[in-house]
XYZ file of N, CA and C in Angstrom:
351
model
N 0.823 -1.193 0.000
C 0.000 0.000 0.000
C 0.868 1.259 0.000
N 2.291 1.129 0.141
C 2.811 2.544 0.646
C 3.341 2.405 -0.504
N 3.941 1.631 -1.483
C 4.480 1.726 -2.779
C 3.158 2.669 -3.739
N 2.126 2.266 -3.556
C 0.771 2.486 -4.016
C 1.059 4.590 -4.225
N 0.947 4.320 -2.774
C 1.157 6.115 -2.115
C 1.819 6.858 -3.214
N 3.495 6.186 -2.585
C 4.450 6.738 -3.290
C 4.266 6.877 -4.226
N 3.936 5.822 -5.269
C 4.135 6.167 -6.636
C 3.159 7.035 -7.344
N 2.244 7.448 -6.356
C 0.844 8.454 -6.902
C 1.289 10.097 -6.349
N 1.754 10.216 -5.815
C 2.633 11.090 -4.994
C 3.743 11.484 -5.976
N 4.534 10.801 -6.070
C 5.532 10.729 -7.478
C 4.648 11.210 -8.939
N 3.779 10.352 -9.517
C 3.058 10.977 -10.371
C 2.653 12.278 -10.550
N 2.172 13.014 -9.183
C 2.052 13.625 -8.968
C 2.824 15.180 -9.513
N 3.878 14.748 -9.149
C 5.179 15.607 -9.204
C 5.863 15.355 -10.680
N 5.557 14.282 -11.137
C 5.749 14.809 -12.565
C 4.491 15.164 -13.241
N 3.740 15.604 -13.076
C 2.557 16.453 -13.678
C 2.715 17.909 -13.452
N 3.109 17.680 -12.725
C 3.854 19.611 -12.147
C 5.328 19.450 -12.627
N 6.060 18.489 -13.383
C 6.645 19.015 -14.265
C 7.098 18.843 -15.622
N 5.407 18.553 -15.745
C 5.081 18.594 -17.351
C 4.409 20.528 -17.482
N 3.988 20.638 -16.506
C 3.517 21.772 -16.247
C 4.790 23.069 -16.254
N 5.357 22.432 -15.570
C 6.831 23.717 -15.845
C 7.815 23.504 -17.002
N 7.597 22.160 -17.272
C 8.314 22.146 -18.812
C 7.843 22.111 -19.984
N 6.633 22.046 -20.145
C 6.044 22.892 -20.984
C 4.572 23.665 -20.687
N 4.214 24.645 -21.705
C 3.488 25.821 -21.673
C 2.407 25.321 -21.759
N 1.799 24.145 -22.715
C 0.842 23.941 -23.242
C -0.120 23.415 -22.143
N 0.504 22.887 -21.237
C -0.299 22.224 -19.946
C -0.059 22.813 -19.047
N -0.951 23.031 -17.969
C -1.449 24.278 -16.601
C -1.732 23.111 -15.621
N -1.124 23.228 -14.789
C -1.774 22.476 -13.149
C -1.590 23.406 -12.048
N -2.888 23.873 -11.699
C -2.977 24.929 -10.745
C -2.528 24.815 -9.467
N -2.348 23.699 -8.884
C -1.657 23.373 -7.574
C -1.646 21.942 -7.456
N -0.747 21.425 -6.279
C -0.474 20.401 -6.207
C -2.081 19.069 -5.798
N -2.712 19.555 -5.188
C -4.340 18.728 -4.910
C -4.909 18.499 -6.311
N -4.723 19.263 -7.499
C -4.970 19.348 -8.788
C -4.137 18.242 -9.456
N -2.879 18.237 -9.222
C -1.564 17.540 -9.586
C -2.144 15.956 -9.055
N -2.711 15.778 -7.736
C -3.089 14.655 -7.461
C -4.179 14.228 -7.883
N -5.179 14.888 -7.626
C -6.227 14.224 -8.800
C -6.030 14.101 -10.100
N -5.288 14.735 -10.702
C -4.925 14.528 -12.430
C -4.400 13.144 -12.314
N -3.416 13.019 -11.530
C -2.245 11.742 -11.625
C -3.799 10.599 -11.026
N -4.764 10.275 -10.428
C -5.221 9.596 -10.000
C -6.146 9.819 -11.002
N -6.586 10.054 -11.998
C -7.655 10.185 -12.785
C -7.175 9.338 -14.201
N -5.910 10.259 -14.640
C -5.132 9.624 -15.184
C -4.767 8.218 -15.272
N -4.283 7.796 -14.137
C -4.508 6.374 -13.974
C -5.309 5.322 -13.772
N -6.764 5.988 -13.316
C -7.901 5.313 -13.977
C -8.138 5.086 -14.725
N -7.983 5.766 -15.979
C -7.954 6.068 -17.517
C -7.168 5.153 -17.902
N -5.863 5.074 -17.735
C -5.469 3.844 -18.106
C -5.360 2.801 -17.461
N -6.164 2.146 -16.439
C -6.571 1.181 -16.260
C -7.641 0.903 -16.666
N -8.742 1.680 -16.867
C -10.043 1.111 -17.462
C -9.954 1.402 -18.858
N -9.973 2.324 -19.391
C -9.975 2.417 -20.606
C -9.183 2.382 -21.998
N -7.957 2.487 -21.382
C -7.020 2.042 -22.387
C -7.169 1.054 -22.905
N -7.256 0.075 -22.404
C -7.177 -1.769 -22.983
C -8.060 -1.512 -24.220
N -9.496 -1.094 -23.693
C -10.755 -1.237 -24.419
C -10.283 -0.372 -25.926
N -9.269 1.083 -25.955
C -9.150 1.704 -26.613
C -7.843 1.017 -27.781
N -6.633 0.346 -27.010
C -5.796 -0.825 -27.395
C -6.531 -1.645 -28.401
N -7.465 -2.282 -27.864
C -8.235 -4.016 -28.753
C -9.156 -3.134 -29.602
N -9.783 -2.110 -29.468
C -10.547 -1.541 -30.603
C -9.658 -0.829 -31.696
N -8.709 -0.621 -31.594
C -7.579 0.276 -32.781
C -6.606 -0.431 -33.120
N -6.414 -1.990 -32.457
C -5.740 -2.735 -33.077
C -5.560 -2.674 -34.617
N -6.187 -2.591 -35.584
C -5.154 -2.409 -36.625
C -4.978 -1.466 -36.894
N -5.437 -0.562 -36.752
C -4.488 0.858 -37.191
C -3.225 0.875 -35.799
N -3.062 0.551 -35.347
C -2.391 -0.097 -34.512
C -0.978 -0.591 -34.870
N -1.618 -1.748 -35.167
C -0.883 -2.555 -36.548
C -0.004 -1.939 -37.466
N -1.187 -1.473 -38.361
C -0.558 -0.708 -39.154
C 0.185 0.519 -39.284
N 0.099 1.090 -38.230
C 1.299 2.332 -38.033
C 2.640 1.878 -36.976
N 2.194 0.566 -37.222
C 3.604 0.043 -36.199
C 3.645 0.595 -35.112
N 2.576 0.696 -33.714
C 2.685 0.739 -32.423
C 2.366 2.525 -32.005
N 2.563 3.093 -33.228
C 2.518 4.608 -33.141
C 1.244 5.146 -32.943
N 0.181 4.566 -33.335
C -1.262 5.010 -33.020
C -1.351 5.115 -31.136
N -0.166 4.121 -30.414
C -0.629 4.003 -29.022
C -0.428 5.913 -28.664
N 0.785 6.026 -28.988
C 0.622 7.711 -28.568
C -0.576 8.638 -28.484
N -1.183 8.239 -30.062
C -2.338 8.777 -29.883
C -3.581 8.571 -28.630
N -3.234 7.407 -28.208
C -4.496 6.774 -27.398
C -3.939 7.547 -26.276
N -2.617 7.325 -25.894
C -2.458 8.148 -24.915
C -2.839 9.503 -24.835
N -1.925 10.234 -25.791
C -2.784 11.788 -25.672
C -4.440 12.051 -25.297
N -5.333 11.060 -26.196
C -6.399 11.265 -25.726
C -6.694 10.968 -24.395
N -6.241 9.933 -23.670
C -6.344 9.815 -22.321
C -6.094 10.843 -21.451
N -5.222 11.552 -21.618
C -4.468 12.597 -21.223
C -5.516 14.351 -21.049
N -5.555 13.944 -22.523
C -6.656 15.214 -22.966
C -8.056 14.963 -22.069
N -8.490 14.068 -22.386
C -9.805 13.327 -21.284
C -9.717 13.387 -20.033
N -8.824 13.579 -19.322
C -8.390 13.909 -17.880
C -8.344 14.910 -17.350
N -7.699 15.915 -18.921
C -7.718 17.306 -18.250
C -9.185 18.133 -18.143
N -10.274 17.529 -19.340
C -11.395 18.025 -19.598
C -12.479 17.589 -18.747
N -12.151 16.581 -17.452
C -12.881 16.383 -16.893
C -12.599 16.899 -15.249
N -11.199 17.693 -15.071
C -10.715 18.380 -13.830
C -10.886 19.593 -13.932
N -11.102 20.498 -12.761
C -10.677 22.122 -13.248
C -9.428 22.550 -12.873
N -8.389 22.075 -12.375
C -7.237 22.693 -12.245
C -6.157 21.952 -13.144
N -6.610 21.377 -13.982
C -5.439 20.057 -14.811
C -6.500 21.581 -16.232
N -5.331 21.539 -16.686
C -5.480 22.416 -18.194
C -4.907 21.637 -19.268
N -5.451 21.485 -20.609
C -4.263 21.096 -21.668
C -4.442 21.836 -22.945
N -3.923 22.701 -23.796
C -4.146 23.636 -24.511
C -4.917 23.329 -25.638
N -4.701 21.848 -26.533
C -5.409 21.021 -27.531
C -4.519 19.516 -27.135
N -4.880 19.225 -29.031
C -4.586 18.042 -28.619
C -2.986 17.471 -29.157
N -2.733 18.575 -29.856
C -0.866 18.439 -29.912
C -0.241 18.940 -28.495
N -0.924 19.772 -27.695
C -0.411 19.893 -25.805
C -0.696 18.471 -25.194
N -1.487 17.847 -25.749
C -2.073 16.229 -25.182
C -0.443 15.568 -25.443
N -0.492 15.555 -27.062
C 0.484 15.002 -27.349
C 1.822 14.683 -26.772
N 2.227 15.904 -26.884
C 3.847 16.604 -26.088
C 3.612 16.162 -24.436
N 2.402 16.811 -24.458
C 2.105 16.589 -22.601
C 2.205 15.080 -22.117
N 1.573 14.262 -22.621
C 1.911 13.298 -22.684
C 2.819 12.068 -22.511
N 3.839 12.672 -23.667
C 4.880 12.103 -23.557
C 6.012 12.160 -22.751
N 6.307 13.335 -22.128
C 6.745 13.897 -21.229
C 6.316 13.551 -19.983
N 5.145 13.211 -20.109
C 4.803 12.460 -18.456
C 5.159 11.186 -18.972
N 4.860 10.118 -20.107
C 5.252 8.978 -19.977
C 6.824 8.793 -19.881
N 8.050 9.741 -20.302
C 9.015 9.384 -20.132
C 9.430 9.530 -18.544
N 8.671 10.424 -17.694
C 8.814 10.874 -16.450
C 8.462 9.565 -15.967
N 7.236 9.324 -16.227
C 6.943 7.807 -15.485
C 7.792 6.790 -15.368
N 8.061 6.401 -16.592
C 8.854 5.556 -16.735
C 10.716 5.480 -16.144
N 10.760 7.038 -15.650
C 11.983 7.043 -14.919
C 11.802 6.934 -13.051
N 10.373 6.994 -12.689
C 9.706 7.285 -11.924
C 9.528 5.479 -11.443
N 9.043 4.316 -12.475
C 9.089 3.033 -12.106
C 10.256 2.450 -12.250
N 11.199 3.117 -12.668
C 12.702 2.502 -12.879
C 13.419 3.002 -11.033
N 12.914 4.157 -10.823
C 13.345 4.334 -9.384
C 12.317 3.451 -8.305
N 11.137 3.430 -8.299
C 10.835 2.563 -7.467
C 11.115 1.167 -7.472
N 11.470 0.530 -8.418
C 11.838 -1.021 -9.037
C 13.317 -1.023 -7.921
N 14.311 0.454 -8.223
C 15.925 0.362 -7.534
C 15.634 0.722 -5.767
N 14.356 0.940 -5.494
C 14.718 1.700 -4.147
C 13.248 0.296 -3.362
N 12.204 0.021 -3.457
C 11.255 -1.364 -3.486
C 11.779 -2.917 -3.862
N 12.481 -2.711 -5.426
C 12.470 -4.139 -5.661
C 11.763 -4.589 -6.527
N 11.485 -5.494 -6.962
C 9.972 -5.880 -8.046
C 8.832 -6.038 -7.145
């Protein structure tokens, strides 16, 4: 449960600095920062998959690159349903996006070295 914490807490904090590293996305304070990161990750737990197995071939066929898109929209869908999570369109989805997924992903590479598997 405290890995749970942490790593939503962590999320957190890279949403505030997708927010300071780029323009296109606004997070008005950190309680904002936490519900985004917890909304967010609802999103892709429930709905991604469903959005995955339905775009499978364009999927396919752009060789794995359509997932970005799914993401951005997830992303974009998160911000349009908070009031302190902003995202400018959907190329700020984009960028915004990715920038949190590379954050993340440096974010489960530190809990993996400091937790364990």
């Amino acid at each position: 449960m405290g890995r749970l914490i942490v790593r939503w807490l962590l999320a957190a904090c890279a949403l505030l600095a997708v927010a300071y590293l780029y323009s296109g996305v606004e997070v008005r304070s950190f309680t904002s920062a936490l519900l985004a990161a917890a909304v967010i990750g609802f999103f892709n737990i429930t709905l991604r998959p469903v959005l995955v197995i339905l775009t499978l071939p364009v999927t396919v066929v752009t060789l794995g690159l359509f997932l970005f898109v799914i993401n951005a929209l997830l992303f974009w869908a998160a911000a349009s349903v908070l009031d302190g999570f902003f995202v400018a369109g959907f190329g700020a989805a984009l960028l915004g996006s990715l920038i949190y997924s590379v954050l993340s992903l440096l974010i489960d590479q530190a809990m993996r070295a400091v937790f364990g598997r």
